[in-house]
Short mmCIF file of C-alpha atoms in Angstrom, two decimals:
data_model
loop_
_atom_site.label_atom_id
_atom_site.label_comp_id
_atom_site.label_asym_id
_atom_site.label_seq_id
_atom_site.Cartn_x
_atom_site.Cartn_y
_atom_site.Cartn_z
CA MET A 205 32.81 -54.41 -1.37
CA LYS A 206 32.75 -50.93 0.13
CA VAL A 207 36.11 -49.23 0.77
CA LEU A 208 36.54 -46.03 2.78
CA VAL A 209 39.70 -44.14 1.79
CA VAL A 210 40.96 -41.66 4.42
CA ASP A 211 43.86 -39.54 3.18
CA ASP A 212 44.61 -35.80 3.13
CA GLU A 213 46.39 -36.12 -0.22
CA ALA A 214 43.93 -35.36 -3.01
CA ALA A 215 46.02 -37.22 -5.61
CA ILE A 216 46.08 -40.40 -3.51
CA ARG A 217 42.34 -40.23 -2.80
CA GLU A 218 41.43 -39.72 -6.43
CA LEU A 219 43.79 -42.41 -7.74
CA LEU A 220 42.60 -44.95 -5.18
CA GLU A 221 39.02 -44.15 -6.12
CA LEU A 222 39.78 -44.65 -9.82
CA ILE A 223 41.62 -47.92 -9.18
CA LEU A 224 39.22 -49.45 -6.67
CA VAL A 225 36.15 -48.55 -8.70
CA THR A 226 37.81 -50.17 -11.73
CA GLU A 227 38.43 -53.24 -9.55
CA GLY A 228 34.71 -53.34 -8.88
CA HIS A 229 34.53 -51.88 -5.38
CA ALA A 230 32.36 -49.09 -4.06
CA VAL A 231 34.50 -46.22 -2.72
CA ALA A 232 33.88 -43.46 -0.20
CA LEU A 233 36.45 -40.72 0.44
CA ALA A 234 37.39 -38.69 3.51
CA ARG A 235 40.06 -35.97 3.81
CA ASP A 236 40.89 -36.52 7.47
CA GLY A 237 39.98 -38.53 10.54
CA ALA A 238 37.15 -36.23 11.53
CA GLU A 239 35.47 -36.46 8.13
CA ALA A 240 35.91 -40.21 8.16
CA LEU A 241 34.48 -40.56 11.65
CA ALA A 242 31.46 -38.49 10.67
CA SER A 243 30.75 -40.71 7.68
CA VAL A 244 31.57 -44.25 8.88
CA ASP A 245 28.10 -45.09 10.10
CA ALA A 246 26.43 -43.90 6.90
CA VAL A 247 29.05 -45.52 4.66
CA ALA A 248 29.36 -48.75 6.67
CA PRO A 249 32.62 -49.72 4.94
CA ASP A 250 33.90 -53.30 4.67
CA ILE A 251 37.45 -52.04 4.90
CA ILE A 252 39.17 -48.72 5.65
CA LEU A 253 42.38 -47.49 4.00
CA LEU A 254 43.84 -45.07 6.54
CA ASP A 255 46.60 -42.48 6.24
CA LEU A 256 48.30 -41.47 9.50
CA LYS A 257 49.55 -37.88 9.15
CA MET A 258 46.47 -35.77 8.52
CA PRO A 259 45.25 -32.37 9.69
CA VAL A 260 42.28 -31.93 12.07
CA MET A 261 42.31 -35.57 13.22
CA ASP A 262 45.17 -37.94 12.48
CA GLY A 263 44.97 -41.64 11.73
CA ARG A 264 45.74 -42.81 15.24
CA GLU A 265 42.97 -40.76 16.82
CA PHE A 266 40.53 -41.86 14.17
CA ALA A 267 41.34 -45.55 14.72
CA GLU A 268 40.94 -45.21 18.48
CA ARG A 269 37.64 -43.35 18.23
CA TYR A 270 36.36 -45.63 15.50
CA ARG A 271 36.93 -48.70 17.66
CA ALA A 272 35.55 -47.03 20.78
CA ARG A 273 32.23 -46.23 19.16
CA GLU A 274 29.30 -48.66 19.05
CA GLY A 275 28.51 -50.65 15.95
CA LYS A 276 30.25 -52.80 13.39
CA THR A 277 34.05 -52.34 13.01
CA ALA A 278 35.75 -52.82 9.66
CA PRO A 279 39.41 -53.89 9.36
CA ILE A 280 41.89 -51.08 8.82
CA VAL A 281 44.77 -51.02 6.34
CA VAL A 282 47.26 -48.28 7.23
CA ILE A 283 48.80 -46.50 4.24
CA SER A 284 51.42 -43.98 5.32
CA ALA A 285 54.75 -42.41 4.42
CA VAL A 286 55.78 -41.83 8.04
CA GLN A 287 59.30 -42.87 8.92
CA LYS A 288 58.62 -45.00 11.99
CA LEU A 289 55.70 -47.19 11.11
CA SER A 290 56.70 -49.55 13.94
CA GLU A 291 55.37 -46.91 16.36
CA TYR A 292 51.89 -47.69 15.08
CA ALA A 293 52.00 -51.43 15.79
CA ASP A 294 49.54 -50.93 18.67
CA LEU A 295 46.94 -49.48 16.31
CA GLY A 296 45.55 -52.95 15.63
CA ALA A 297 45.62 -52.52 11.86
CA CYS A 298 45.06 -55.60 9.72
CA ALA A 299 47.92 -54.51 7.43
CA VAL A 300 50.39 -51.65 7.38
CA LEU A 301 51.64 -50.43 3.99
CA ALA A 302 54.51 -47.98 3.73
CA LYS A 303 54.04 -45.41 0.98
CA PRO A 304 55.00 -45.83 -1.77
CA PHE A 305 53.58 -49.33 -2.16
CA GLU A 306 52.84 -51.47 -5.18
CA LEU A 307 49.24 -51.69 -6.28
CA GLN A 308 49.30 -55.49 -6.10
CA VAL A 309 50.39 -55.33 -2.44
CA LEU A 310 47.41 -53.11 -1.67
CA LEU A 311 44.96 -55.35 -3.55
CA ASP A 312 46.35 -58.42 -1.73
CA ALA A 313 46.04 -56.68 1.62
CA ILE A 314 42.44 -55.73 0.92
CA ALA A 315 41.61 -59.30 -0.13
CA ARG A 316 43.41 -60.79 2.87
CA CYS A 317 41.89 -58.43 5.43
CA THR A 318 38.33 -58.73 4.17
CA GLY A 319 38.74 -62.49 3.65
CA GLN A 320 39.90 -62.90 7.23
CA LYS A 321 36.88 -61.10 8.43
CA ALA A 322 34.57 -63.24 6.33
CA GLU A 323 36.12 -66.40 7.72
CA ALA A 324 36.09 -65.13 11.25
CA LEU A 325 32.38 -64.39 11.27
CA PRO A 326 30.90 -67.95 11.18
CA ALA A 327 33.24 -69.01 14.01
CA ARG A 328 31.55 -66.67 16.49
CA VAL B 271 88.71 -14.43 42.76
CA HIS B 272 91.87 -13.69 40.84
CA LEU B 273 95.44 -14.24 41.88
CA ALA B 274 96.49 -10.90 40.41
CA THR B 275 93.79 -9.09 42.40
CA VAL B 276 94.94 -10.71 45.63
CA LEU B 277 98.57 -9.79 45.07
CA ARG B 278 97.62 -6.24 44.13
CA TYR B 279 95.58 -6.00 47.32
CA ALA B 280 98.44 -7.36 49.40
CA LEU B 281 100.89 -4.87 47.92
CA THR B 282 98.79 -1.70 47.93
CA ALA B 283 96.14 -1.98 50.61
CA ALA B 284 98.08 -4.08 53.07
CA LEU B 285 101.69 -2.95 52.67
CA LEU B 286 101.74 0.52 51.05
CA ALA B 287 98.61 2.09 52.53
CA PRO B 288 99.86 1.61 56.12
CA VAL B 289 103.04 3.52 55.13
CA VAL B 290 100.84 6.57 54.62
CA SER B 291 98.81 6.06 57.78
CA ALA B 292 101.90 5.31 59.91
CA THR B 293 103.78 8.33 58.57
CA ILE B 294 100.87 10.71 59.16
CA GLY B 295 100.19 9.20 62.59
CA VAL B 296 103.76 9.32 63.81
CA THR B 297 104.31 12.82 62.44
CA THR B 298 101.22 13.97 64.29
CA LEU B 299 102.48 12.33 67.50
CA VAL B 300 105.85 14.04 67.21
CA LEU B 301 104.35 17.41 66.32
CA THR B 302 101.90 17.30 69.21
CA GLY B 303 104.70 16.22 71.55
CA HIS B 304 103.29 12.79 72.37
CA ALA B 305 106.32 10.97 70.99
CA ASP B 306 110.05 11.48 71.27
CA PRO B 307 111.66 12.12 67.87
CA ALA B 308 114.48 9.76 68.94
CA THR B 309 112.14 6.75 69.04
CA LEU B 310 110.54 7.77 65.76
CA GLY B 311 111.80 4.74 63.83
CA PRO B 312 110.47 2.00 66.14
CA VAL B 313 107.20 3.85 66.70
CA TRP B 314 106.62 4.29 62.97
CA TYR B 315 107.51 0.67 62.37
CA THR B 316 105.17 -0.57 65.09
CA TRP B 317 102.36 1.59 63.72
CA TRP B 318 102.95 0.32 60.21
CA LEU B 319 103.12 -3.26 61.39
CA GLY B 320 99.85 -2.95 63.29
CA ASP B 321 98.03 -1.55 60.28
CA ALA B 322 99.58 -3.96 57.80
CA GLY B 323 98.93 -6.95 60.04
CA GLY B 324 95.34 -5.86 60.40
CA ALA B 325 94.92 -5.44 56.66
CA LEU B 326 96.66 -8.71 55.76
CA LEU B 327 95.35 -11.03 58.44
CA VAL B 328 92.31 -9.61 60.20
CA ALA B 329 90.59 -8.01 57.21
CA PRO B 330 90.62 -11.12 55.00
CA VAL B 331 89.30 -13.29 57.83
CA LEU B 332 86.47 -10.84 58.57
CA VAL B 333 85.62 -10.43 54.92
CA LEU B 334 85.75 -14.15 54.19
CA TRP B 335 83.48 -15.05 57.07
CA SER B 336 81.00 -12.22 56.62
CA THR B 337 80.48 -12.51 52.84
CA GLU B 338 79.49 -15.22 50.44
CA THR B 339 82.78 -16.71 49.30
CA PRO B 340 83.23 -19.31 46.63
CA ARG B 341 83.17 -22.80 48.09
CA LEU B 342 85.80 -25.34 47.36
CA ARG B 343 84.21 -28.34 45.73
CA GLY B 344 84.89 -31.81 47.01
CA GLY B 345 86.33 -30.25 50.18
CA GLY B 346 87.30 -32.02 53.37
CA SER B 347 84.88 -33.54 55.86
CA THR B 348 84.19 -32.45 59.42
CA ALA B 349 86.53 -35.19 60.65
CA GLU B 350 89.28 -33.82 58.44
CA LEU B 351 88.60 -30.34 59.76
CA ALA B 352 89.01 -31.69 63.29
CA ALA B 353 92.29 -33.33 62.26
CA LEU B 354 93.45 -30.02 60.81
CA ALA B 355 92.56 -28.20 64.01
CA LEU B 356 94.39 -30.84 66.06
CA THR B 357 97.50 -30.64 63.89
CA THR B 358 97.42 -26.86 63.98
CA GLY B 359 97.17 -27.07 67.75
CA LEU B 360 100.16 -29.41 67.80
CA VAL B 361 102.24 -27.06 65.62
CA VAL B 362 101.28 -24.10 67.83
CA TRP B 363 102.24 -26.08 70.93
CA VAL B 364 105.55 -27.26 69.54
CA GLY B 365 106.54 -23.97 67.99
CA PHE B 366 105.09 -21.21 70.19
CA THR B 367 104.27 -22.33 73.77
CA PRO B 368 106.58 -22.16 76.79
CA SER B 369 105.82 -25.79 77.70
CA SER B 370 107.41 -26.99 74.47
CA TYR B 371 111.11 -27.79 74.59
CA LEU B 372 111.66 -26.57 71.04
CA ALA B 373 109.75 -23.31 71.55
CA ALA B 374 111.36 -22.59 74.90
CA GLY B 375 114.77 -23.17 73.34
CA ARG B 376 113.78 -20.84 70.47
CA TYR B 377 114.85 -23.43 67.95
CA PRO B 378 114.24 -22.42 64.29
CA VAL B 379 111.10 -24.54 63.77
CA GLY B 380 109.10 -21.88 61.93
CA PHE B 381 108.89 -24.16 58.87
CA LEU B 382 106.49 -26.37 60.85
CA VAL B 383 103.64 -24.05 59.91
CA LEU B 384 103.95 -24.85 56.19
CA PRO B 385 101.83 -28.05 56.10
CA VAL B 386 99.01 -26.56 58.17
CA LEU B 387 99.00 -23.52 55.87
CA VAL B 388 98.78 -25.47 52.64
CA TRP B 389 96.41 -28.17 53.90
CA PRO B 390 93.34 -25.92 54.50
CA VAL B 391 93.92 -23.99 51.28
CA VAL B 392 93.61 -27.04 49.06
CA ARG B 393 91.05 -28.89 51.16
CA PHE B 394 88.80 -26.28 52.80
CA GLY B 395 89.10 -23.03 50.84
CA PRO B 396 90.02 -19.46 51.78
CA ARG B 397 87.91 -19.10 54.94
CA VAL B 398 89.45 -21.91 56.92
CA ALA B 399 92.87 -21.19 55.42
CA MET B 400 92.92 -17.54 56.49
CA THR B 401 91.54 -18.45 59.91
CA THR B 402 94.35 -20.97 60.38
CA ALA B 403 96.89 -18.39 59.21
CA ALA B 404 95.50 -15.84 61.67
CA ALA B 405 95.59 -18.41 64.48
CA LEU B 406 99.22 -19.27 63.71
CA SER B 407 100.16 -15.60 63.66
CA ALA B 408 98.34 -14.96 66.94
CA ALA B 409 100.18 -17.92 68.47
CA ALA B 410 103.50 -16.56 67.22
CA VAL B 411 102.75 -13.12 68.73
CA LEU B 412 101.65 -14.63 72.06
CA GLY B 413 104.77 -16.84 72.06
CA ALA B 414 107.00 -13.82 71.43
CA VAL B 415 105.30 -11.92 74.28
CA ASN B 416 106.19 -14.90 76.50
CA GLY B 417 109.72 -14.92 75.11
CA VAL B 418 109.42 -18.26 73.34
CA GLY B 419 109.27 -19.39 69.72
CA PRO B 420 111.58 -19.28 66.74
CA TRP B 421 111.24 -15.51 66.12
CA VAL B 422 112.43 -14.32 69.51
CA ARG B 423 115.81 -12.51 69.50
CA VAL B 424 116.97 -12.27 73.09
CA GLY B 425 117.79 -8.67 74.03
CA ASP B 426 116.64 -7.38 70.66
CA PRO B 427 112.91 -6.57 70.84
CA ASN B 428 113.03 -4.66 67.56
CA GLY B 429 114.58 -7.65 65.84
CA THR B 430 111.93 -9.92 67.33
CA LEU B 431 109.26 -7.56 66.08
CA LEU B 432 110.83 -7.53 62.62
CA PHE B 433 110.95 -11.34 62.36
CA LEU B 434 107.46 -11.65 63.75
CA ALA B 435 106.15 -9.14 61.24
CA ALA B 436 107.93 -10.84 58.37
CA PHE B 437 106.53 -14.17 59.50
CA MET B 438 102.98 -12.86 59.67
CA GLY B 439 103.28 -11.08 56.33
CA VAL B 440 104.67 -14.09 54.52
CA VAL B 441 102.08 -16.41 56.08
CA ALA B 442 99.21 -14.10 55.12
CA ILE B 443 100.34 -13.35 51.57
CA THR B 444 101.24 -16.98 50.85
CA CYS B 445 97.92 -18.16 52.16
CA LEU B 446 95.89 -15.54 50.25
CA ALA B 447 97.76 -16.07 47.00
CA LEU B 448 97.56 -19.83 47.21
CA ALA B 449 93.84 -19.76 48.04
CA ALA B 450 93.13 -17.41 45.14
CA SER B 451 95.10 -19.62 42.80
CA VAL B 452 93.26 -22.77 43.90
CA LEU B 453 89.89 -21.07 43.52
CA GLU B 454 90.85 -19.64 40.15
CA HIS B 455 91.78 -23.08 38.96
CA GLN B 456 88.48 -24.47 40.23
CA GLN B 457 86.52 -21.69 38.53
CA ALA B 458 88.32 -22.35 35.27
CA GLN B 459 87.43 -26.01 35.54
CA GLU B 460 83.80 -25.18 36.27
CA GLN B 461 83.67 -22.84 33.28
CA LEU B 462 85.17 -25.53 31.10
CA ARG B 463 82.58 -28.01 32.31
CA ALA B 464 79.77 -25.52 31.69
CA THR B 465 81.07 -24.82 28.19
CA GLU B 466 81.30 -28.52 27.45
CA GLU B 467 77.75 -28.98 28.69
CA ARG B 468 76.51 -26.13 26.52
CA LEU B 469 78.28 -27.50 23.45
CA ARG B 470 76.85 -30.94 24.09
CA HIS B 471 73.35 -29.43 24.27
CA VAL B 472 73.84 -27.54 21.01
CA GLU B 473 75.18 -30.69 19.36
CA GLU B 474 72.25 -32.77 20.61
CA GLY B 475 69.86 -30.11 19.35
CA LYS B 476 71.49 -30.22 15.93
CA VAL B 477 71.26 -34.00 15.77
CA ALA B 478 67.61 -33.93 16.83
CA ALA B 479 66.82 -31.24 14.23
CA ARG B 480 68.58 -33.25 11.53
CA ASP B 481 66.70 -36.43 12.44
CA GLU B 482 63.43 -34.52 12.48
CA PHE B 483 64.23 -33.02 9.09
CA LEU B 484 65.15 -36.38 7.61
CA SER B 485 61.89 -37.91 8.72
CA VAL B 486 59.90 -34.95 7.41
CA ALA B 487 61.82 -34.95 4.11
CA ALA B 488 61.33 -38.69 3.69
CA HIS B 489 57.59 -38.32 4.25
CA GLU B 490 57.32 -35.41 1.83
CA LEU B 491 59.30 -37.15 -0.91
CA ARG B 492 57.48 -40.46 -0.55
CA THR B 493 54.01 -38.93 -0.79
CA PRO B 494 54.23 -37.86 -4.47
CA ILE B 495 56.14 -41.05 -5.27
CA ALA B 496 53.22 -43.04 -3.79
CA SER B 497 50.82 -41.35 -6.24
CA LEU B 498 53.17 -41.91 -9.17
CA GLN B 499 53.53 -45.57 -8.29
CA LEU B 500 49.79 -46.12 -7.86
CA ALA B 501 49.02 -44.49 -11.21
CA THR B 502 51.69 -46.36 -13.15
CA ASP B 503 50.86 -49.70 -11.47
CA PHE B 504 47.23 -49.13 -12.37
CA LEU B 505 47.97 -48.42 -16.04
CA VAL B 506 50.35 -51.37 -16.26
CA ARG B 507 47.73 -53.63 -14.69
CA GLN B 508 45.06 -52.47 -17.09
CA ALA B 509 47.37 -53.00 -20.03
CA ALA B 510 48.40 -56.46 -18.78
CA GLN B 511 44.75 -57.44 -18.44
CA GLY B 512 44.15 -56.30 -21.99
CA THR B 513 41.58 -53.76 -20.81
CA LEU B 514 40.87 -50.93 -23.19
CA ILE B 515 41.77 -47.77 -21.32
CA THR B 516 39.36 -44.98 -22.19
CA PRO B 517 40.74 -41.46 -22.69
CA ASP B 518 38.81 -40.40 -19.60
CA VAL B 519 40.45 -43.01 -17.36
CA LEU B 520 43.80 -42.30 -18.94
CA GLN B 521 43.46 -38.65 -18.10
CA GLN B 522 42.43 -39.45 -14.52
CA ALA B 523 45.60 -41.49 -14.12
CA LEU B 524 47.98 -39.19 -15.97
CA THR B 525 46.89 -35.84 -14.51
CA PRO B 526 48.02 -36.65 -10.95
CA MET B 527 51.20 -38.17 -12.38
CA ALA B 528 52.09 -34.87 -14.02
CA SER B 529 51.30 -32.80 -10.94
CA GLN B 530 53.11 -35.14 -8.57
CA ALA B 531 56.20 -35.24 -10.77
CA LYS B 532 56.20 -31.44 -10.72
CA ARG B 533 55.78 -31.43 -6.96
CA LEU B 534 58.66 -33.84 -6.53
CA ASN B 535 60.83 -31.58 -8.66
CA THR B 536 59.92 -28.56 -6.53
CA LEU B 537 60.82 -30.45 -3.35
CA VAL B 538 64.20 -31.43 -4.75
CA ASN B 539 64.82 -27.85 -5.94
CA ASP B 540 63.94 -26.47 -2.51
CA LEU B 541 66.37 -28.89 -0.90
CA LEU B 542 69.10 -27.89 -3.35
CA ASP B 543 68.31 -24.21 -2.74
CA THR B 544 68.87 -24.59 1.00
CA VAL B 545 72.23 -26.18 0.30
CA ARG B 546 73.06 -23.31 -2.08
CA ILE B 547 71.97 -20.77 0.54
CA GLN B 548 74.11 -22.42 3.19
CA SER B 549 77.18 -22.34 1.00
CA ASN B 550 76.40 -18.87 -0.44
CA ARG B 551 76.14 -20.21 -3.95
CA MET B 552 72.69 -19.00 -4.96
CA ASP B 553 73.07 -16.74 -7.98
CA LEU B 554 70.53 -14.44 -9.59
CA VAL B 555 70.03 -13.86 -13.29
CA VAL B 556 68.74 -10.31 -13.12
CA SER B 557 66.95 -8.43 -15.89
CA MET B 558 64.38 -5.63 -16.04
CA GLN B 559 60.99 -7.22 -15.48
CA ASP B 560 57.39 -6.05 -15.13
CA VAL B 561 56.73 -7.22 -11.58
CA GLY B 562 52.97 -6.72 -11.92
CA ALA B 563 52.78 -8.91 -15.02
CA LEU B 564 54.90 -11.67 -13.44
CA THR B 565 52.68 -11.58 -10.38
CA GLU B 566 49.49 -11.88 -12.44
CA ARG B 567 50.95 -14.82 -14.35
CA VAL B 568 51.83 -16.78 -11.19
CA ALA B 569 48.43 -15.98 -9.68
CA SER B 570 46.54 -17.33 -12.69
CA GLU B 571 48.75 -20.41 -12.67
CA MET B 572 47.87 -20.98 -9.00
CA ARG B 573 44.16 -20.43 -9.72
CA ALA B 574 44.33 -23.20 -12.30
CA THR B 575 45.92 -25.72 -9.94
CA SER B 576 43.87 -24.76 -6.87
CA PRO B 577 40.34 -24.03 -8.07
CA ARG B 578 39.14 -23.52 -4.49
CA ALA B 579 41.41 -20.53 -3.91
CA GLN B 580 40.04 -17.08 -4.77
CA VAL B 581 43.14 -15.13 -5.66
CA THR B 582 42.62 -11.46 -6.50
CA VAL B 583 45.51 -9.38 -7.79
CA ARG B 584 45.82 -5.59 -7.85
CA ALA B 585 49.08 -4.69 -9.49
CA ASP B 586 51.08 -1.65 -10.55
CA HIS B 587 53.05 -2.51 -13.64
CA THR B 588 56.39 -1.37 -12.37
CA VAL B 589 59.65 -2.49 -13.93
CA ALA B 590 62.43 -3.61 -11.59
CA PRO B 591 65.75 -5.44 -11.87
CA ILE B 592 64.89 -8.94 -10.67
CA ASP B 593 65.49 -12.59 -11.46
CA PRO B 594 62.10 -13.59 -12.91
CA VAL B 595 62.47 -17.30 -12.15
CA ARG B 596 63.42 -16.63 -8.53
CA TYR B 597 60.72 -13.99 -8.14
CA GLU B 598 58.09 -16.41 -9.38
CA GLN B 599 59.44 -19.01 -6.98
CA VAL B 600 58.96 -16.61 -4.06
CA LEU B 601 55.46 -15.68 -5.14
CA ARG B 602 54.55 -19.34 -5.65
CA ASN B 603 55.77 -20.11 -2.13
CA LEU B 604 53.76 -17.28 -0.63
CA LEU B 605 50.61 -18.18 -2.55
CA ASP B 606 51.09 -21.85 -1.75
CA ASN B 607 51.18 -21.04 1.98
CA ALA B 608 48.19 -18.74 1.67
CA ILE B 609 46.19 -21.46 -0.10
CA LYS B 610 47.31 -24.21 2.26
CA TYR B 611 46.76 -22.36 5.54
CA GLY B 612 44.44 -19.56 4.52
CA GLY B 613 41.85 -21.30 2.41
CA GLY B 614 39.47 -19.11 0.43
CA LYS B 615 40.12 -15.45 -0.20
CA ILE B 616 43.66 -14.29 -0.99
CA ASP B 617 44.61 -10.71 -1.80
CA VAL B 618 47.76 -9.97 -3.76
CA ASP B 619 48.88 -6.37 -4.07
CA VAL B 620 51.77 -4.94 -6.08
CA SER B 621 52.39 -1.26 -5.36
CA GLN B 622 55.12 1.13 -6.26
CA VAL B 623 56.14 3.07 -3.16
CA ASP B 624 58.86 5.69 -3.75
CA ARG B 625 61.80 3.78 -5.19
CA ARG B 626 60.64 0.32 -4.31
CA ILE B 627 57.95 -2.21 -5.01
CA ASP B 628 55.86 -3.68 -2.23
CA VAL B 629 54.34 -7.06 -3.04
CA SER B 630 51.98 -8.32 -0.37
CA VAL B 631 50.13 -11.63 -0.16
CA ARG B 632 47.39 -11.72 2.40
CA ASP B 633 45.20 -14.63 3.39
CA HIS B 634 42.20 -14.65 5.71
CA GLY B 635 42.90 -17.96 7.40
CA GLU B 636 43.71 -18.97 10.94
CA GLY B 637 46.94 -16.95 10.94
CA ILE B 638 50.02 -17.93 12.88
CA ALA B 639 50.04 -18.34 16.66
CA PRO B 640 52.07 -15.55 18.37
CA GLU B 641 54.60 -18.01 19.80
CA HIS B 642 55.52 -19.20 16.30
CA ARG B 643 55.70 -15.80 14.56
CA GLU B 644 59.32 -15.01 15.25
CA ARG B 645 60.59 -18.21 13.74
CA ILE B 646 58.61 -18.56 10.50
CA PHE B 647 61.59 -17.62 8.30
CA GLU B 648 63.84 -20.25 9.90
CA ARG B 649 64.96 -23.24 7.92
CA PHE B 650 62.72 -26.30 8.37
CA TYR B 651 60.47 -24.36 10.75
CA GLN B 652 56.80 -25.31 10.55
CA ALA B 653 54.43 -23.15 12.51
CA HIS B 654 51.43 -25.41 12.17
CA PRO B 655 50.54 -28.32 14.43
CA ASN B 656 52.08 -31.66 13.61
CA GLY B 657 49.21 -33.22 11.68
CA ALA B 658 48.60 -30.14 9.55
CA ARG B 659 52.18 -29.85 8.38
CA THR B 660 52.93 -30.35 4.77
CA GLY B 661 56.08 -29.59 2.89
CA LEU B 662 59.60 -29.29 4.17
CA GLY B 663 59.37 -26.03 6.09
CA LEU B 664 61.64 -24.40 3.52
CA GLY B 665 59.36 -22.09 1.53
CA LEU B 666 59.68 -18.91 3.60
CA HIS B 667 63.30 -19.63 4.41
CA VAL B 668 64.26 -19.89 0.73
CA SER B 669 62.03 -16.93 -0.16
CA LYS B 670 63.71 -14.72 2.43
CA HIS B 671 67.13 -15.43 0.95
CA ILE B 672 65.97 -14.80 -2.60
CA VAL B 673 64.43 -11.46 -1.59
CA GLU B 674 67.55 -10.47 0.33
CA LEU B 675 69.77 -11.38 -2.62
CA HIS B 676 67.71 -8.83 -4.57
CA GLY B 677 68.57 -6.23 -1.92
CA GLY B 678 65.03 -6.35 -0.61
CA GLU B 679 63.37 -7.49 2.58
CA ILE B 680 60.52 -9.78 3.54
CA THR B 681 58.32 -9.29 6.59
CA ALA B 682 55.19 -10.81 8.07
CA GLU B 683 52.21 -8.94 9.45
CA PHE B 684 49.30 -10.36 11.38
CA PRO B 685 46.24 -8.16 10.83
CA PRO B 686 43.92 -7.91 13.85
CA ASP B 687 41.03 -9.29 11.78
CA GLY B 688 42.93 -12.54 11.20
CA GLY B 689 45.06 -14.20 8.59
CA THR B 690 48.64 -13.51 7.58
CA ARG B 691 50.18 -10.89 5.33
CA ILE B 692 53.64 -11.43 3.93
CA ILE B 693 55.24 -8.35 2.40
CA VAL B 694 58.14 -8.40 -0.03
CA ARG B 695 59.91 -5.09 -0.59
CA LEU B 696 62.13 -4.91 -3.66
CA PRO B 697 64.29 -2.01 -4.86
CA THR B 698 63.48 -0.69 -8.34
#
């Protein structure tokens, strides 16, 4: 599975890459919403792990633009340390994880969100 | 409008000043032969009364109607004004017109004017009050001319004049003093309300700033914790699965753990420093230090942690009495900002200038927008747009206090070719 990690924190990006690659996924990294938006079509991720507070383009703007563009849309898992995560309920994320989160919670969310998508496809 | 001012006016302008004018006037009349010295007393008195009456009754009415006077808040309606006029008319009729039994009989009903004097003062303000007072006085004078009203002394015109004058004076001074007092009270209340409003605003601002800080602090503290948790969870998971962790993977997991633990510690120290600054409990451990060498050490440390930054140092090796730990903290803050917001090239310069050392850190980044420049040393202040903010907004604030504790100063310059230059001046 291909995971796109969008986070301005280098430590988070690198750790998620290490972990997800170990788990057998392919990983692409982006430092902010703009970088992510520029790469989504080439990467064609199955799932996107998205931070909210980022320079240049934040998570909300990225999610809106990502959905507005043409082409396949991957589920989004929000990973953020912002105080009021409830304000992002309208983002349409498959899962919202408050930093810090346990690794198992993240792996479950990834499995659940991509599984949902796989089940949803034949129904169309 | 002050009560004291009104009383002072009544005493000096209205009562004493006419003494001068009446004396000069009457003396002139006598000297030029226009007045008989025998009638000097009554003439002087009449002159004085005319001037004083004018000053006490006519002048205030003219002034109040021709200038912007303070309005009485929550004053009476037009209907109430009509009722006041009607009542005043009634009092005038009863007390001062020949058709009234009481006035014609010159019964002592002068007290009737009291309600219609007080009513306009508390309900309509000085304008209407002084107008009513003037109307009552005019009615009393007209009544006396017709030989009716409470102030008429049959066969004693001078006595009548005296009572009339006393009546007018008391009415005018009472009315003016009362009006001033009412307005003063109202102004005090308004000031109190304004002060309360201001305090409420300040308090709301403080609460908002505290909430904002808490949310920023929570975000900043959670971010390194998130990395620590991911790394440890990963290692635990690998161990639980019985996977052999290669030294390479181990290093990839442990390196961010070390740096994030350090970062967490810095955040906590910065928070503690602001508390120390607020309660004046930050102490320095001062010794003679080579500022140039300290600067070079911090710069090479920063180069190691931020390989992208090109930090160049040009340093005089001057010795100065400083706290090396605190000095390094300041320099680390300045370099951290320069790396975060400046990007590539950073110039550090340590120069001895007369009896002080100037340490400047200059980046070539986007700089700071003019509207934010004044506030960059404020606690929690972050000059960069919301998404680009990192940290607690404490670095420059803490640095400024450390530099000032050393007896130095810290300033910011914004070179025309871009970027930011922060200059620390320390005494040697």
